Every structure is written in C-alpha cells, then in structure tokens.
Amino acid sequence: MKLSTKSRYGIATIYDLAMHYGQGPISLKSIAQRQLISENYLEQLIGPLRKSGLVRSVRGPQGGYSLTKSPDKISVGNIIEIMEGPILPADCLSGDNGDINSSCTRINICVTRNIFSKLKDSMDAVLDSITIADLLEENKPQGD
Amino acid sequence: MKLSTKSRYGIATIYDLAMHYGQGPISLKSIAQRQLISENYLEQLIGPLRKSGLVRSVRGPQGGYSLTKSPDKISVGNIIEIMEGPILPADCLSGDNGDINSSCTRINICVTRNIFSKLKDSMDAVLDSITIADLLEENKPQGD
DNA sequence: ATTAAATCCGAGTATGTCGCTAGGTTTTGT
DNA sequence: ACAAAACCTAGCGACATACTCGGATTTAAT
C-alpha cells in the first residue's frame, strides 16, 4: 500500500514551480537538478500535469513551465489524483452510483466496501487539506 | 493507490472464520466456496495469516483453520498489515527512527515526508478502529 | 537563416507485483 | 490403506514502475 514516486515527484515539481511562482517559465532541466529527479523521467511526468491544466508550458529557448494558479489553490490531493488516478483502495468503489463489479459479490460485499469507503474518505480529507502554499510555509528557511 | 485483492481476500477469510468462531476447524475449500475465491490462491494467502499467529491450522481430514483470538481482538488494519506489509505511502517512512533513504533528499525531504506521515496516521487510525466483530455486527442478518 | 535551447512524443527495457494455476509432499482421522 | 486436508514451490501472463533513448517540433537569440 504505497504511492509511487510519481506522486512524490509530482509534488516536488509543483512545489519547485511554486517557489518560483510569478518568475516566468522554469525549465525542466533546472527542476530535475534541484529536485534530483531524472530529467528524462520527469519529462514524462510533467505531461499529465500539463494536460490537467495545473501547469502551462512555453516552448523554445528560455521556455519552461509555470503554474496556472497560485499555490494556495493547489492541494496535494489534487496532484496525486493527476499522477495516479483517484484513490481507490478497492475496485468495487469505482462506479459512481455504486456499481458492484464481478469480484465483489456474496457475503463480503458490504463488509469490505464500507471499510474501503471510510478509508478513502479519510485519505481524501487529509490530502485535500494540504495545499502547496502550506508546504512553502512549512519549509520557509527562517519561518519560525 | 489501491490495496490488492490480498487484503480483501484476507479480510473475507478472517470474517468467514469469525462467523464460525468456536466451531472447530474450517476447511479452506469451504471458505473459498463461500467467499468465491480461488482455493489454490487462497492457500497461498492463508500462509501469512497463519505465520502471523492470527490463525491456527489443523492438518489431516476434518482439518482446517480457526481464529486464535476472538473477532473483537482483530482489526482490519491488523489483517492488511499482514497481507501487504505496513502502510507506507512513501519509502522514506520506512526507517523506524526516520532513516532517510537515498531517493529522499534535498529540499523536498520534509515536505513529502510530513504529508505521507500524516496520511499514514490517518489511514492507520481508520483501519485499526474497525474490528472483525464490527463487521459481524454490521452484517447481521436481522440486526436492525 | 542558423543555431541551439527547450518542449514534446513514442518506443523500448529491466524489474517487480498481482492473481492466478499446477503439481507435488506431508499429516492424520477413518 | 485410503483419502482429506494442510502445506510447499514453481511458473506464468498481464500489468505497473521507473526509467533510458532517439528523435521531432517550436522558437528565442545570434
């Protein structure tokens, strides 16, 4: 039960962009260097962030990426959902109006459904409550 | 971000055993049939449950499995930990005294660490609060 | 116009996990 | 002895992760 590095890298990337918010486009190369992420890999990860509209790109030299909204409008849950899809502890939670998929039958249907539903709610609550602005605040050099 | 079927099957299995608590050993075959799980697969899954001491086995004909403690002493978190290992949203939470592994360096250490630490706490709280006895209660035929 | 910096795109690869199947060995009640 | 059950191990196809690599495209700077 773990999140992949995609989420971590995604958060690190948005965090990095947030540190340079309003300073024009930031190149992937520099983000990769600061955050110690493979540039090639990061190239793939930024795709979804761009397609989701969280990030905007400028091509050509001096190009790069920038946030489309201010850091306090972006939650960690937001990024994780983009990078890994919705938090679904179990498949049978997928249907909006409670589809029950084939493997989720018999006696234990409601049992596990309820558990995973509660789990999801609790996870979403935590992740949606933390914004990138919070992270900036936490990590201020001499915030105190 | 999802749990594997191992957790679900594990919970279903313990739940099934709980329904027959105090009735002597229950065969895997019958559990597999009731819970609609492949018997061969379940055979593998029960191993960890036995090794963890949650379940006791009796070999030979009329053999099977039974719980070693009463259902109210077993939490869902308990089972999930056995089936999938500890809930570790990110690798860097693994060390007990806060080891920081190689990939978790630089600026974003504390950032993501804190997030995932909060997430873990919240997940553990939910999962540890639900016991198998709770599930039995929830699913009583005419509990009302 | 050329160059070069950067985004973009898609293919490939090694490793691991999942969810099984399959076949065998051992124990033990009847 | 027989058979029912637990036990053990190997393998397999599909998929995801975490990458690398090669190139195509855009575009600012010279």
PDB file of C-alpha atoms in Angstrom, chain A residues 67-130:
ATOM      1  CA  LEU A  67       1.790  27.214 -12.506  1.00  0.00           C
ATOM      2  CA  THR A  68      -1.597  28.295 -13.769  1.00  0.00           C
ATOM      3  CA  LYS A  69      -2.919  29.039 -10.282  1.00  0.00           C
ATOM      4  CA  SER A  70      -1.487  30.268  -7.044  1.00  0.00           C
ATOM      5  CA  PRO A  71      -0.004  27.666  -4.677  1.00  0.00           C
ATOM      6  CA  ASP A  72      -2.813  28.035  -2.173  1.00  0.00           C
ATOM      7  CA  LYS A  73      -5.265  26.868  -4.795  1.00  0.00           C
ATOM      8  CA  ILE A  74      -3.434  23.601  -5.388  1.00  0.00           C
ATOM      9  CA  SER A  75      -3.811  20.719  -2.967  1.00  0.00           C
ATOM     10  CA  VAL A  76      -1.594  17.701  -2.615  1.00  0.00           C
ATOM     11  CA  GLY A  77      -4.622  15.508  -3.267  1.00  0.00           C
ATOM     12  CA  ASN A  78      -5.049  17.352  -6.495  1.00  0.00           C
ATOM     13  CA  ILE A  79      -1.586  16.397  -7.680  1.00  0.00           C
ATOM     14  CA  ILE A  80      -1.835  12.814  -6.523  1.00  0.00           C
ATOM     15  CA  GLU A  81      -5.097  12.344  -8.347  1.00  0.00           C
ATOM     16  CA  ILE A  82      -3.462  13.599 -11.520  1.00  0.00           C
ATOM     17  CA  MET A  83      -0.392  11.433 -11.124  1.00  0.00           C
ATOM     18  CA  GLU A  84      -2.005   8.185 -10.038  1.00  0.00           C
ATOM     19  CA  GLY A  85      -5.692   8.497 -10.645  1.00  0.00           C
ATOM     20  CA  PRO A  86      -8.309   8.581  -7.917  1.00  0.00           C
ATOM     21  CA  ILE A  87      -7.671   6.987  -4.576  1.00  0.00           C
ATOM     22  CA  LEU A  88      -9.464   3.691  -4.829  1.00  0.00           C
ATOM     23  CA  PRO A  89      -8.483   1.294  -2.103  1.00  0.00           C
ATOM     24  CA  ALA A  90     -10.603  -1.357  -3.803  1.00  0.00           C
ATOM     25  CA  ASP A  91     -12.014  -1.798  -7.286  1.00  0.00           C
ATOM     26  CA  CYS A  92     -15.588  -2.040  -6.159  1.00  0.00           C
ATOM     27  CA  LEU A  93     -15.584   1.631  -5.229  1.00  0.00           C
ATOM     28  CA  SER A  94     -15.108   2.660  -8.831  1.00  0.00           C
ATOM     29  CA  GLY A  95     -18.682   3.010 -10.012  1.00  0.00           C
ATOM     30  CA  ASP A  96     -20.166   6.382  -9.145  1.00  0.00           C
ATOM     31  CA  ASN A  97     -23.540   5.090  -8.161  1.00  0.00           C
ATOM     32  CA  GLY A  98     -22.088   2.043  -6.523  1.00  0.00           C
ATOM     33  CA  ASP A  99     -21.536  -0.429  -9.308  1.00  0.00           C
ATOM     34  CA  ILE A 100     -20.560  -3.725  -7.891  1.00  0.00           C
ATOM     35  CA  ASN A 101     -18.020  -5.422 -10.026  1.00  0.00           C
ATOM     36  CA  SER A 102     -17.848  -9.135 -10.540  1.00  0.00           C
ATOM     37  CA  SER A 103     -15.259  -9.883  -7.906  1.00  0.00           C
ATOM     38  CA  CYS A 104     -17.234  -8.080  -5.243  1.00  0.00           C
ATOM     39  CA  THR A 105     -20.078 -10.441  -4.550  1.00  0.00           C
ATOM     40  CA  ARG A 106     -21.643 -12.526  -1.847  1.00  0.00           C
ATOM     41  CA  ILE A 107     -21.425 -12.024   1.820  1.00  0.00           C
ATOM     42  CA  ASN A 108     -18.421  -9.794   1.995  1.00  0.00           C
ATOM     43  CA  ILE A 109     -19.649  -7.133  -0.392  1.00  0.00           C
ATOM     44  CA  CYS A 110     -20.795  -4.555   2.074  1.00  0.00           C
ATOM     45  CA  VAL A 111     -18.178  -5.536   4.587  1.00  0.00           C
ATOM     46  CA  THR A 112     -15.138  -4.540   2.595  1.00  0.00           C
ATOM     47  CA  ARG A 113     -16.925  -1.818   0.695  1.00  0.00           C
ATOM     48  CA  ASN A 114     -17.675   0.085   3.850  1.00  0.00           C
ATOM     49  CA  ILE A 115     -14.150  -0.271   5.100  1.00  0.00           C
ATOM     50  CA  PHE A 116     -12.533   0.956   1.942  1.00  0.00           C
ATOM     51  CA  SER A 117     -15.060   3.694   1.552  1.00  0.00           C
ATOM     52  CA  LYS A 118     -14.203   5.031   5.010  1.00  0.00           C
ATOM     53  CA  LEU A 119     -10.527   4.691   4.226  1.00  0.00           C
ATOM     54  CA  LYS A 120     -10.882   6.636   1.021  1.00  0.00           C
ATOM     55  CA  ASP A 121     -12.780   9.420   2.727  1.00  0.00           C
ATOM     56  CA  SER A 122     -10.149   9.762   5.378  1.00  0.00           C
ATOM     57  CA  MET A 123      -7.327   9.799   2.862  1.00  0.00           C
ATOM     58  CA  ASP A 124      -9.030  12.339   0.652  1.00  0.00           C
ATOM     59  CA  ALA A 125      -9.666  14.549   3.635  1.00  0.00           C
ATOM     60  CA  VAL A 126      -6.018  14.600   4.619  1.00  0.00           C
ATOM     61  CA  LEU A 127      -4.672  15.120   1.134  1.00  0.00           C
ATOM     62  CA  ASP A 128      -7.173  17.767   0.124  1.00  0.00           C
ATOM     63  CA  SER A 129      -6.495  19.741   3.260  1.00  0.00           C
ATOM     64  CA  ILE A 130      -2.814  20.296   2.459  1.00  0.00           C
TER      65      ILE A 130
END
